[in-house]
Coordinates of C-alpha atoms in Angstrom, one line a residue:
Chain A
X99 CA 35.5 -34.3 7.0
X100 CA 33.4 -33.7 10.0
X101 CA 32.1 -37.3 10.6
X102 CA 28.9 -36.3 12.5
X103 CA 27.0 -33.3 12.0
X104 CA 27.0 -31.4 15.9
X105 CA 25.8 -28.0 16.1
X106 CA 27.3 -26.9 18.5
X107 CA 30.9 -27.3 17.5
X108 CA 29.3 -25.4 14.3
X109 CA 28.2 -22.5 16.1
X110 CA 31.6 -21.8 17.6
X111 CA 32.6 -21.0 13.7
X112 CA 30.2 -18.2 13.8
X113 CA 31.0 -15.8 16.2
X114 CA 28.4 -13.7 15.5
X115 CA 25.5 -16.1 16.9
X116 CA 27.7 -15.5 20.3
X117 CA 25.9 -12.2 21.4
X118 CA 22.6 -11.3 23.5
X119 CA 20.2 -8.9 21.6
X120 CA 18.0 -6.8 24.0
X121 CA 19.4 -8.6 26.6
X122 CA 18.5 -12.2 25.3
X123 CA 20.5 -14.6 22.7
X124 CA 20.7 -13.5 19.4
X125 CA 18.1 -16.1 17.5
X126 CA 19.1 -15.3 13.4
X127 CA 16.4 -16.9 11.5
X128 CA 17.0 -14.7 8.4
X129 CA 19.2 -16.9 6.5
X130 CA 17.6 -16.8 3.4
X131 CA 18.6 -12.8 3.4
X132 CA 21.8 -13.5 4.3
X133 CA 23.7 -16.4 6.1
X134 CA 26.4 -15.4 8.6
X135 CA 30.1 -16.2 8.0
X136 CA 32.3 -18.2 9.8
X137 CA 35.8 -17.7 11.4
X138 CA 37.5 -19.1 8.2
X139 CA 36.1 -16.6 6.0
X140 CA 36.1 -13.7 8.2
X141 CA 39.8 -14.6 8.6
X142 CA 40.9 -15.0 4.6
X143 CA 39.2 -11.3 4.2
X144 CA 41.6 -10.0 6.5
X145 CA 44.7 -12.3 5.7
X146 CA 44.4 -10.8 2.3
X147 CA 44.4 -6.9 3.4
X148 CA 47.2 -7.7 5.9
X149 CA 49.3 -10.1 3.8
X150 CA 48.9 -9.7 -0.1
X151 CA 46.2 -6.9 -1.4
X152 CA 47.6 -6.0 -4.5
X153 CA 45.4 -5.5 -8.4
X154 CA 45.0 -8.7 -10.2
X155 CA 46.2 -10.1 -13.4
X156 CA 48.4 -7.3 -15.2
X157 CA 51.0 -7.2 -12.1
X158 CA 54.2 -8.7 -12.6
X159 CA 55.1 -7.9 -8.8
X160 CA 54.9 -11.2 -6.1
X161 CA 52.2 -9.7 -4.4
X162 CA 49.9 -9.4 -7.4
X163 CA 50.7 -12.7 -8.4
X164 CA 49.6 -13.5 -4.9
X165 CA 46.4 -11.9 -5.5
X166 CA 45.8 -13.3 -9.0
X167 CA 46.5 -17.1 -8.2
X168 CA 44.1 -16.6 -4.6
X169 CA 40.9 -14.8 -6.3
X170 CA 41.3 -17.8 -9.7
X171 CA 41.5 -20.3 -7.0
X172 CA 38.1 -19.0 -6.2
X173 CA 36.9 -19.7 -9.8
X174 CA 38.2 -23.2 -9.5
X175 CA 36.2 -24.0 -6.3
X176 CA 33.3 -21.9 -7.7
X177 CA 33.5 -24.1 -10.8
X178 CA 33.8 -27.8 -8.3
X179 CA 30.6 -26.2 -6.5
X180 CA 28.5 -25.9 -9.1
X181 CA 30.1 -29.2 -11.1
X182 CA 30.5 -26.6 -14.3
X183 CA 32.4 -28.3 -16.9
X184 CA 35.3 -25.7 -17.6
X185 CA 37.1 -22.5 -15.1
X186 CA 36.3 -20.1 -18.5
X187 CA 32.4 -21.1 -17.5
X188 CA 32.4 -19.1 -14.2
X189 CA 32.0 -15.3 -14.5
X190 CA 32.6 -12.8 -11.1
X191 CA 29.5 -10.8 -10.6
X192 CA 28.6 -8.5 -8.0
X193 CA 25.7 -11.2 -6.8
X194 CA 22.3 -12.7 -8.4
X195 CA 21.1 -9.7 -9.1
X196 CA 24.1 -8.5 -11.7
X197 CA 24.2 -12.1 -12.8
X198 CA 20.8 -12.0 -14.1
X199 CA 20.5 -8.4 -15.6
X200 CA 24.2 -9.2 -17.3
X201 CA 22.2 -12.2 -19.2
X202 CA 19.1 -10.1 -20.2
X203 CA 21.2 -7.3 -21.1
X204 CA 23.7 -9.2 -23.1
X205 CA 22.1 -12.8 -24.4
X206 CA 18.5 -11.3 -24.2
X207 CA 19.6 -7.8 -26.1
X208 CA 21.1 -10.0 -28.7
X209 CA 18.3 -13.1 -29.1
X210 CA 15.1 -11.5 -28.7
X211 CA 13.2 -9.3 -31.0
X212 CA 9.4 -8.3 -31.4
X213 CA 6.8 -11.2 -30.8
X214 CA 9.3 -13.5 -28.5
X215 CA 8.7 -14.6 -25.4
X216 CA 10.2 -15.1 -22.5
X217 CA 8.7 -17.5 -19.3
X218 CA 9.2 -16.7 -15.8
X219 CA 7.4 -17.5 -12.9
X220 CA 4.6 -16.3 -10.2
X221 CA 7.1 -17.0 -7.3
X222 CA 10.2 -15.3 -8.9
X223 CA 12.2 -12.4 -6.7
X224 CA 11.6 -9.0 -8.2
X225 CA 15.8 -9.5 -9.4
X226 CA 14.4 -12.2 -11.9
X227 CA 10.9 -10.2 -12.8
X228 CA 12.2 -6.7 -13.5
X229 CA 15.6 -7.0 -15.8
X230 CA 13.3 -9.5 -17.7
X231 CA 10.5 -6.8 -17.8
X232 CA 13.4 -4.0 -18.9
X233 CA 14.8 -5.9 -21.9
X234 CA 11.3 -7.5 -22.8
X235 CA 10.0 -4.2 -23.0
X236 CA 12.6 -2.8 -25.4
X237 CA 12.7 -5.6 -27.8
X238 CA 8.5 -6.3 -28.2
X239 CA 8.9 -9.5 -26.7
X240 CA 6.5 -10.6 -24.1
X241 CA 6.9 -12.0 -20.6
X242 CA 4.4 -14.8 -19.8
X243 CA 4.1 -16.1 -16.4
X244 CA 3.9 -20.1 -14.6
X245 CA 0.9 -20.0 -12.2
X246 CA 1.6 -21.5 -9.2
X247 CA -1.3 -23.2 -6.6
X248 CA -2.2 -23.0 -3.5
X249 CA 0.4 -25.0 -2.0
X250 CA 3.3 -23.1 -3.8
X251 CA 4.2 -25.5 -6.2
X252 CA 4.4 -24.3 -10.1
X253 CA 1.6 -25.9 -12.2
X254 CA 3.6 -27.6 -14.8
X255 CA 1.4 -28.6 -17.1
X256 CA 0.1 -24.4 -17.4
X257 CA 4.1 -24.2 -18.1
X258 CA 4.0 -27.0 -21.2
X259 CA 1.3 -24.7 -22.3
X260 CA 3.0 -21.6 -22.5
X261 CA 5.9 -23.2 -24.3
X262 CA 6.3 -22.0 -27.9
X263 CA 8.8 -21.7 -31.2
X264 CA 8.1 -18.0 -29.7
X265 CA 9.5 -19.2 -26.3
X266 CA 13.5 -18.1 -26.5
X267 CA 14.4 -17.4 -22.7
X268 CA 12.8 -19.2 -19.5
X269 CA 13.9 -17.9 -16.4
X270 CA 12.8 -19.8 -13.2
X271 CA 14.1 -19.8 -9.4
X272 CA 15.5 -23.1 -8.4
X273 CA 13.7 -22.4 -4.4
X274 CA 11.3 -19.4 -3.5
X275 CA 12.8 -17.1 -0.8
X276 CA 9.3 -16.8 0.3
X277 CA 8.1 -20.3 0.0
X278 CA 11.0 -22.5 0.3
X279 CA 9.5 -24.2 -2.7
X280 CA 12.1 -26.6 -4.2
X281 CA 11.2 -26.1 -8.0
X282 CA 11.5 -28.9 -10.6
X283 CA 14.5 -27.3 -12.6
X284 CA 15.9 -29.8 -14.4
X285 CA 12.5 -31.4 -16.0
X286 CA 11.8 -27.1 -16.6
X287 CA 15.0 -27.1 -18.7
X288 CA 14.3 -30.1 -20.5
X289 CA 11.1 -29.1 -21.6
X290 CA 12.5 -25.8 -22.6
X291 CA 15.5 -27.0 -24.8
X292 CA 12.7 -29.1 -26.6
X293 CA 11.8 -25.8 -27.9
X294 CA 15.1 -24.1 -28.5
X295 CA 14.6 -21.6 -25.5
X296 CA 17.7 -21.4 -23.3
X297 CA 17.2 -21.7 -19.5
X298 CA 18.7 -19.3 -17.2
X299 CA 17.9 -20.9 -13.5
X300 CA 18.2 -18.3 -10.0
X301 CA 20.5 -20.3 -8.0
X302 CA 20.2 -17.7 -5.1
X303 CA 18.0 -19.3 -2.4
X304 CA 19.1 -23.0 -3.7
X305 CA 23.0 -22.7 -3.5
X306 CA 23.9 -22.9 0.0
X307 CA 21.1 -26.1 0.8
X308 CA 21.1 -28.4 -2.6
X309 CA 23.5 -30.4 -4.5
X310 CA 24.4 -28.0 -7.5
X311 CA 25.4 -29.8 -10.8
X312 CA 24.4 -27.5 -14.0
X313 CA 25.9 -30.0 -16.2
X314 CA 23.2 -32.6 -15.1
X315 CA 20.4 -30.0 -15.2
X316 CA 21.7 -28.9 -18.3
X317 CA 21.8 -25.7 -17.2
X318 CA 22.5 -23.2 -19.8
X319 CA 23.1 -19.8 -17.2
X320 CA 22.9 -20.3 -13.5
X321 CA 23.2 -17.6 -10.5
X322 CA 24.1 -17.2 -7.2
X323 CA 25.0 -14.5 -4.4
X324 CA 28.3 -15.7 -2.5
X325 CA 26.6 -13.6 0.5
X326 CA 23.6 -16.5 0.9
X327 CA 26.2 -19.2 1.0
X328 CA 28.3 -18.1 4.1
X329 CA 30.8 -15.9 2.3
X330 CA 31.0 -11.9 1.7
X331 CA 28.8 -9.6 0.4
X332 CA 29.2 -8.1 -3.2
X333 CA 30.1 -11.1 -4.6
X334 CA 28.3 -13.6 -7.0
X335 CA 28.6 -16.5 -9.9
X336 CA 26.8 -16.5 -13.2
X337 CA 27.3 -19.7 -14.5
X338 CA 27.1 -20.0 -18.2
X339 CA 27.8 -22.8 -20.9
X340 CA 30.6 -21.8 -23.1
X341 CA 29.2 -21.3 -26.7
X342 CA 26.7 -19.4 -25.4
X343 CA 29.4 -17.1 -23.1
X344 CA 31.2 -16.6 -26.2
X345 CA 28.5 -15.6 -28.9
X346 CA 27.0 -13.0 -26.1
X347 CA 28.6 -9.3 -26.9
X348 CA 30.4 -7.8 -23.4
X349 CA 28.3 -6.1 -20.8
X350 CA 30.4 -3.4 -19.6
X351 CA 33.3 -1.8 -21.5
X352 CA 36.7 -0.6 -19.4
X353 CA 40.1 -2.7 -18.2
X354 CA 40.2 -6.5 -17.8
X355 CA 37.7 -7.2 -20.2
X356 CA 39.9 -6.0 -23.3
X357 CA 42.5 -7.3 -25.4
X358 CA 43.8 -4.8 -27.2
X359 CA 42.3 -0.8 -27.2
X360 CA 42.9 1.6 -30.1
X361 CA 40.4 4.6 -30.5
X362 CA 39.4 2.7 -34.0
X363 CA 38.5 -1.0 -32.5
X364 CA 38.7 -2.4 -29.3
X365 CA 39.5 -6.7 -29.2
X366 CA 38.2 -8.3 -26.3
X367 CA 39.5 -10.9 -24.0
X368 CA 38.8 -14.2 -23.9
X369 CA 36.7 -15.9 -21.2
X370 CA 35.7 -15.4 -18.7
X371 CA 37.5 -12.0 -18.5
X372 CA 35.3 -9.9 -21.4
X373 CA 32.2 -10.1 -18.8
X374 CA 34.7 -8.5 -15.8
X375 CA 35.5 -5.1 -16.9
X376 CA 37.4 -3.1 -13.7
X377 CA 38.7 -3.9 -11.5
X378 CA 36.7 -6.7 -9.5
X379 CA 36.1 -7.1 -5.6
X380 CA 39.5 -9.2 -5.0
X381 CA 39.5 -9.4 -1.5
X382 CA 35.3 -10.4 -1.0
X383 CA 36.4 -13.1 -4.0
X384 CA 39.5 -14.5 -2.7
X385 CA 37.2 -15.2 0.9
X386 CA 34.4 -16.3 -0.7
X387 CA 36.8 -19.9 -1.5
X388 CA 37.1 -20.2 2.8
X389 CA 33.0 -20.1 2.2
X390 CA 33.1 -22.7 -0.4
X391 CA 35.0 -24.5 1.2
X392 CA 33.2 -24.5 4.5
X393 CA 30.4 -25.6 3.1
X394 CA 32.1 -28.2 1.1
X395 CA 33.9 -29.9 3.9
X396 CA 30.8 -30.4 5.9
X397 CA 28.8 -31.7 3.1
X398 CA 25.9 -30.4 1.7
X399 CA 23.9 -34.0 2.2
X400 CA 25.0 -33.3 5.8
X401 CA 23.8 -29.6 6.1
X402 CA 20.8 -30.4 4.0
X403 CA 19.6 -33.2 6.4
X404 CA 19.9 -31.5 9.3
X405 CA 17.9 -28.6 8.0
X406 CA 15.3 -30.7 7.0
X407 CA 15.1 -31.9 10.4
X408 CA 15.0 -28.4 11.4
X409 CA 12.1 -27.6 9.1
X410 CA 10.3 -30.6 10.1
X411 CA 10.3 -29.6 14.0
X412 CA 9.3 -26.0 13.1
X413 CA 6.5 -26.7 11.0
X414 CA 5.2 -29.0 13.5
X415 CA 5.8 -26.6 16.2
X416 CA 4.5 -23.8 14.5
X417 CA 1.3 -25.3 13.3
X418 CA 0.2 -26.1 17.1
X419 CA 0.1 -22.5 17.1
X420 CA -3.6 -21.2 16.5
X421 CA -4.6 -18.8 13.9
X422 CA -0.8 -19.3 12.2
X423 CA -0.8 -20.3 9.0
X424 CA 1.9 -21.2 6.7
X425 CA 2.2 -19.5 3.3
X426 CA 4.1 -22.2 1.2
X427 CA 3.3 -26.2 1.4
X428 CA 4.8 -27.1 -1.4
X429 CA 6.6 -30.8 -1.5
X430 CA 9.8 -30.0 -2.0
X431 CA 10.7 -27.6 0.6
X432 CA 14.1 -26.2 2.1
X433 CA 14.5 -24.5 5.4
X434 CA 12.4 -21.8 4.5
X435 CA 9.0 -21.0 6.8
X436 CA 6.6 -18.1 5.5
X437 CA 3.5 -17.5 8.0
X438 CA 0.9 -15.4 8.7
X439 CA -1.3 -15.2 12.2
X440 CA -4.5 -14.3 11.7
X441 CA -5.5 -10.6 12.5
X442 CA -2.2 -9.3 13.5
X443 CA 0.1 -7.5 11.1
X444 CA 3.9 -9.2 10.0
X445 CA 5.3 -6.0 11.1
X446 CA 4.1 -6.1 14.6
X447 CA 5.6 -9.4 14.8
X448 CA 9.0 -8.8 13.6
X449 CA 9.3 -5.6 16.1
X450 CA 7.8 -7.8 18.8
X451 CA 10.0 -11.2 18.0
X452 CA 13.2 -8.5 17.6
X453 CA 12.7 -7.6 21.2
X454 CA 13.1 -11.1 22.3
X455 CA 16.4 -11.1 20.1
X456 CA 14.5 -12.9 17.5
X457 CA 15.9 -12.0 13.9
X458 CA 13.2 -12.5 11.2
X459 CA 12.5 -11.4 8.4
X460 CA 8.9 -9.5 7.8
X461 CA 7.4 -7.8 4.4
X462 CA 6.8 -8.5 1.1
X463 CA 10.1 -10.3 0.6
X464 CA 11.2 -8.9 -3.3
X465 CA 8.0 -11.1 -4.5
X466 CA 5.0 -9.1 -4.5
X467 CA 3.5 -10.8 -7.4
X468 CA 3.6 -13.5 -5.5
X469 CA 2.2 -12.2 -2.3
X470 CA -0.8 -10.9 -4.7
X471 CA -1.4 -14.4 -5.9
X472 CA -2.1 -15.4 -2.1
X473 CA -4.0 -12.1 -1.4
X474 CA -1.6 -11.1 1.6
X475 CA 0.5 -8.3 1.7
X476 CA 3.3 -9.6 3.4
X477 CA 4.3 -12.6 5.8
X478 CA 7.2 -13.1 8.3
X479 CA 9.7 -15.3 7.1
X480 CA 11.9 -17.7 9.7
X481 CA 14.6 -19.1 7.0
X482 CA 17.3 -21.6 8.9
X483 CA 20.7 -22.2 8.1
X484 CA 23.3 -25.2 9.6
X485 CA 23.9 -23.3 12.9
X486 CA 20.3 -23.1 13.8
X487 CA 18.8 -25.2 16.5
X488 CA 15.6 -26.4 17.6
X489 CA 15.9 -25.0 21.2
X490 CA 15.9 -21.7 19.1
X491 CA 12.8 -22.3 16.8
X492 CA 11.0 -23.5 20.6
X493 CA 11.8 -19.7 21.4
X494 CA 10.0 -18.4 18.0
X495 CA 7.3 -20.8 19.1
X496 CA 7.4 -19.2 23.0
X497 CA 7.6 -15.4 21.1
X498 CA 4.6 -15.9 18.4
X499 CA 2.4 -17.3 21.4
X500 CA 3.3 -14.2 23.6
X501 CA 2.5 -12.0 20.6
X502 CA -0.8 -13.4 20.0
X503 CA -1.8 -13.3 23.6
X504 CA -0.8 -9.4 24.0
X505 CA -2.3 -8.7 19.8
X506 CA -4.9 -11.2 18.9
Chain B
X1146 CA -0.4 22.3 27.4
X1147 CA 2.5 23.1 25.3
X1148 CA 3.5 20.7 22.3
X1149 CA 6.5 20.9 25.3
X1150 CA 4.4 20.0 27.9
X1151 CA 2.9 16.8 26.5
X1152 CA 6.3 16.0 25.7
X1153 CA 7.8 15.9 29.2
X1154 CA 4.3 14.1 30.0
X1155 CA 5.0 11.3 27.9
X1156 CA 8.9 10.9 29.0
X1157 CA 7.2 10.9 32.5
X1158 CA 4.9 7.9 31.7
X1159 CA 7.6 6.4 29.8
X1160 CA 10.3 6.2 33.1
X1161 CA 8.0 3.8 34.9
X1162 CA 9.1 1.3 32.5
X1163 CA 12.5 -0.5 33.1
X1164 CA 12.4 -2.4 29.9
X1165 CA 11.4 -2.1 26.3
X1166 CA 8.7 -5.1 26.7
X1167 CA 6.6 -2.6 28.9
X1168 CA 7.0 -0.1 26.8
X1169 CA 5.8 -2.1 24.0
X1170 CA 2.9 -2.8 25.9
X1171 CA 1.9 1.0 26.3
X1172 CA 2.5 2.1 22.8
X1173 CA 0.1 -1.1 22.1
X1174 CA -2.2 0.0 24.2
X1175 CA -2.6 3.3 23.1
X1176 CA -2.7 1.7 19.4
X1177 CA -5.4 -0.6 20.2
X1178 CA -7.6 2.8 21.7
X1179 CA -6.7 5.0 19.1
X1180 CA -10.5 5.8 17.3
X1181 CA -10.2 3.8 13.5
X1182 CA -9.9 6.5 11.0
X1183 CA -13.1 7.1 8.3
X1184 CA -12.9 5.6 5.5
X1185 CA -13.3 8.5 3.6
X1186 CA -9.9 9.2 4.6
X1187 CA -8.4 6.0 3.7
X1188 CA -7.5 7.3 0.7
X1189 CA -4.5 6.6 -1.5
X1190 CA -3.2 10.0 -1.3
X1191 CA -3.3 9.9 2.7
X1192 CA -0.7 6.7 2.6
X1193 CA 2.5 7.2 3.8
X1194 CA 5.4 6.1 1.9
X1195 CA 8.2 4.3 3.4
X1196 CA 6.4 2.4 6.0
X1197 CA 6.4 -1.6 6.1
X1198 CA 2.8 -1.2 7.0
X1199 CA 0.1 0.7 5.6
X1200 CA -0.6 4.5 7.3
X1201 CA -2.9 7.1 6.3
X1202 CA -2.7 11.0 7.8
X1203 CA -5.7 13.2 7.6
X1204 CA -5.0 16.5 8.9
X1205 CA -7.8 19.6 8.7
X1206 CA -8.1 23.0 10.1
X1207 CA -10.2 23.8 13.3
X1208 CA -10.4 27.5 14.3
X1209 CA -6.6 28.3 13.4
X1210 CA -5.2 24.7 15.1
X1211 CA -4.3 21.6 12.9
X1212 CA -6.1 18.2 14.2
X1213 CA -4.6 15.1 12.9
X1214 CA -6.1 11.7 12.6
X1215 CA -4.2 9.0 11.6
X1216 CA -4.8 4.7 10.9
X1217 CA -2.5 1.8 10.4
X1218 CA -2.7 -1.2 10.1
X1219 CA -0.2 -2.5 12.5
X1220 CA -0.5 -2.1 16.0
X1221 CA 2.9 -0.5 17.1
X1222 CA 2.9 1.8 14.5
X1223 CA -0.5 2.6 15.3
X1224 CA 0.3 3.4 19.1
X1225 CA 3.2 5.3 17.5
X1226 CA 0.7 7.3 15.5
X1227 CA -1.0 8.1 19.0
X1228 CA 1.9 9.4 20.6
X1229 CA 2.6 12.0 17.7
X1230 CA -1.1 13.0 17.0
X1231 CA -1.1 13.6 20.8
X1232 CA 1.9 16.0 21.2
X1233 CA 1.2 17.7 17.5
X1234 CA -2.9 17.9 17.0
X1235 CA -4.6 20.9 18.4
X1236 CA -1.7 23.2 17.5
X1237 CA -1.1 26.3 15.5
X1238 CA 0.7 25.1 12.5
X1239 CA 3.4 27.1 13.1
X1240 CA 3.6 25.7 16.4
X1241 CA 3.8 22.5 14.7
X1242 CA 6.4 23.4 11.7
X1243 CA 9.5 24.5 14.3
X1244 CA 8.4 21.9 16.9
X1245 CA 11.7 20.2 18.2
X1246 CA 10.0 16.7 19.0
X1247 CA 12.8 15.4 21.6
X1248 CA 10.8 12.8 23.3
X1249 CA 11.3 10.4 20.3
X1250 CA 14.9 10.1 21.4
X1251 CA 14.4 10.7 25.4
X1252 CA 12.4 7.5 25.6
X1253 CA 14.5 6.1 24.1
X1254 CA 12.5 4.9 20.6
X1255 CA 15.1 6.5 18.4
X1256 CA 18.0 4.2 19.7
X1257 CA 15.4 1.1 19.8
X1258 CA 13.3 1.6 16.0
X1259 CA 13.8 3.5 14.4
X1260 CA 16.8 2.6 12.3
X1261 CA 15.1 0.9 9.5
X1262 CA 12.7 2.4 7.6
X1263 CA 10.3 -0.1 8.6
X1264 CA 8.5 1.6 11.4
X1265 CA 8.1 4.9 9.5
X1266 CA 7.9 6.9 12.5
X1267 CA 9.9 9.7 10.5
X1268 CA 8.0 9.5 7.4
X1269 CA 5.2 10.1 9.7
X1270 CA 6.3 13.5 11.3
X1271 CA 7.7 14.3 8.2
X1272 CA 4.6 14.2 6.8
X1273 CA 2.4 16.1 9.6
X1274 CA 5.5 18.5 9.5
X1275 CA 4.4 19.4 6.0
X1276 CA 0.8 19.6 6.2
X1277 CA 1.4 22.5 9.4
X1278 CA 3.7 24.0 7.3
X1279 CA 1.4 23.9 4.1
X1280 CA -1.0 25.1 6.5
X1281 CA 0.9 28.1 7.6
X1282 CA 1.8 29.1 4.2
X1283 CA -2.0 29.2 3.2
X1284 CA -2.9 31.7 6.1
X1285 CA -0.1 33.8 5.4

């Protein structure tokens, strides 16, 4: 355990930060895109390609076993991370995005017919709008939509109202990539349970900043992208309660997910295996545990309050800043700050900010629903992770003023 | 001039700068002068896709040479815009369709932008590529 929190030993785990952009420091503010990795991940993705890459599972060779035991020990800590009640709970995705059109396609194909409906909300990622949209679509059942106000936060008591015996499915972000809204989740899945609907919750953006426990949410599917909690790429989590795993039919057909293949009937394998047909990204999954446990070791009370205090200074700092306003005042915020300054376009800033070695991120960020409900067309986005500091968010300060003076 | 000569103009004007901050600051500049396009030809089917920002082209015949006028409504990409109508309007459209437009890359724009598709600098010759070569394919 790191007994206090001090950024700059942090930073020397990320060797990435270490590097001048356009001839000044590299300043990555888009976390909530992607977070960087440190030494201990990048380090278990190559210890596995130089030491014991071998197919998982059906080898009976040391190596394989290798493999096998490394990428399940990933499921363990995957399951400890999320405080999931059982290893069989935690499927391998490719990220969010597979975890949540895996659900529709599977749970949704199977529950929903004509008439049902299914909740989302105004602030959800185009990955939580569109495989909703797809399977909604093909069944007759109807997506309705939680309004949120001005501030970002959802309007609750429009949500009670939309509840219904029709209501089977409610699928809500835990925090908005573009707001940094921290969403009431668990009083969302209470409500919903009262009507029978089962609650599939986009752990993407909350994952690598909250406490995760989907047994005291009640969660019944949770998601999340290995990539935005300091791990690789191409990997995620769904999270799903066991009964409900087991009624769902498979998603993909092909090796691993089988039991026993004839060209009359096909068995399939038990948990979590029938939802990973193929062969799965071993190497990403096996690296993903340094991640984990990165995050782990440090504490995510620890992270989290130091990432408050980040979001504290640079809302302060930022609002000084005349003409800037911030898209996104919701209560419960995490390190997320959405902005626009008045009469100059997102995109200009993110070229000009990029040139001072400034990474942000600019656009419509997956969520132009949302951007429609605050009449914008996009905003730029400074999202801050545990290796951020505030002499860094005094530079985005320095670069917005510069930008203003030379566009406004 | 030449679609050539402009060319060699601009790499010209381009070399007094050392760093990409002053050339940010001309490619604003000529954004900020460029005349604001008629609304008439805001039109949907003038956007161009791929950019982060919102473009429109217009492009029209004038005795045998293609004039482009073009709007965004970011700054860079509008100063961008200028550059390109610069070198391609007044031109036959023949002139236009086998221009080799090298200056992108000599100062040094390719290397610095346009990588992501954000800028849509290429979307943006692409398109004034077609229109000359629309163009010359009508008067043939």
């Amino acid at each position: 355990m790191i007994a206090t929190f001090d950024v700059i030993d942090i930073r020397k785990d990320f060797p990435i930060l270490n590097q001048t952009i356009h001839g000044k420091p590299l300043v990555y503010f888009d976390n909530a895109a992607t977070t960087q990795k440190p030494l201990s991940v990048i380090e278990a993705l190559s210890q596995y390609y130089m030491e014991f890459n071998a197919n998982i599972h059906r080898g009976i060779h040391t190596l394989a076993e290798r493999a096998t035991a490394e990428y399940e020990a990933t499921r363990d800590k995957a399951k400890d991370f999320i405080n999931a009640a059982q290893r069989e709970e935690i499927v391998f995705t490719r990220g969010t995005t597979e975890g949540i059109n895996l659900v529709a396609q599977t749970y949704g194909r199977q529950n929903l017919k004509a008439g049902d409906e299914v909740i989302i909300s105004g602030m959800e990622h185009h990955s939580n709008i569109v495989p909703w949209q797809m399977i909604c679509e093909e069944k007759g059942a109807i997506l309705r939509v939680i309004p949120i106000n001005e501030q970002g936060d959802l309007l609750m008591d429009e949500y009670e109202k939309l509840l219904s015996e029709k209501t089977k499915i409610v699928a809500v972000v835990y925090v908005s990539n573009s707001l940094g809204t921290i969403n009431p989740v668990k009083e969302i899945i209470t409500k919903a349970h009262q009507y029978g609907a089962k609650v599939l919750i986009d752990g993407a953006q909350a994952s690598a900043h909250l406490d995760i426990d989907v047994q005291d949410l009640d969660a019944d599917f949770y998601v999340f992208s290995s990539h935005k909690v300091y791990g690789p790429t191409g990997v995620g989590v769904l999270y799903g309660k066991r009964e409900l795993l087991d009624a769902m039919p498979p998603y993909q057909g092909g090796g691993e997910m089988i039991r026993e293949v004839s060209f009359g009937k096909t068995t399939y394998n038990d948990l979590p295996y029938k939802f990973e047909a193929g062969t799965p990204n071993i190497a990403d999954t096996v690296a993903f545990k340094a991640a984990l446990d990165y995050v782990t070791t440090i504490g995510k009370s620890v992270i989290g309050e130091y990432e408050h205090e980040l979001l504290t200074y640079a809302t302060e700092s930022l609002q000084s800043i005349d003409g800037l306003q911030i898209i996104g005042q919701a209560k419960e915020k995490i390190s997320v700050i959405s902005y626009v300054l008045e009469g100059i376009h997102h995109q200009d800033i993110g070229i000009m900010l990029d040139n001072d070695g400034i990474a942000v991120r600019t656009g419509h960020h997956c969520t132009q629903p949302l951007m429609d409900r605050f009449c914008i067309l996009g905003t730029s986005r400074a999202s801050f992770a545990m290796y951020n500091t505030k002499e860094e968010i005094d530079r985005l300060v320095q670069g917005l003023y510069k930008i203003k003076k030379k566009l406004g | 001039m030449t679609i050539n000569e402009i060319q060699d103009e601009i790499i010209d004007e381009f070399s007094l700068f050392d760093d990409w901050e002053g050339k940010y600051d001309y490619i604003i500049d000529i954004g900020k002068k460029l005349p604001p396009l008629d609304s008439q030809y805001k039109t949907e089917e003038n956007i161009i896709k791929g950019c982060q920002s919102r473009v429109w082209l217009h492009a029209e015949m004038q005795d045998d040479k293609v004039m482009f006028l073009g709007e965004s409504d970011a700054v860079i990409v509008k100063g961008l815009i200028g550059l390109l109508i610069r070198v391609l309007s007044g031109h036959s459209p023949e002139e236009i369709a086998k221009a080799d437009l090298y200056f992108i890359d000599r100062i040094g724009m390719a290397q610095h932008l346009a990588q992501t598709r954000a800028n849509g600098l290429f979307a943006m010759l692409k398109q004034m590529k077609l229109y000359a070569l629309a163009y010359s394919t009508m008067s043939n």
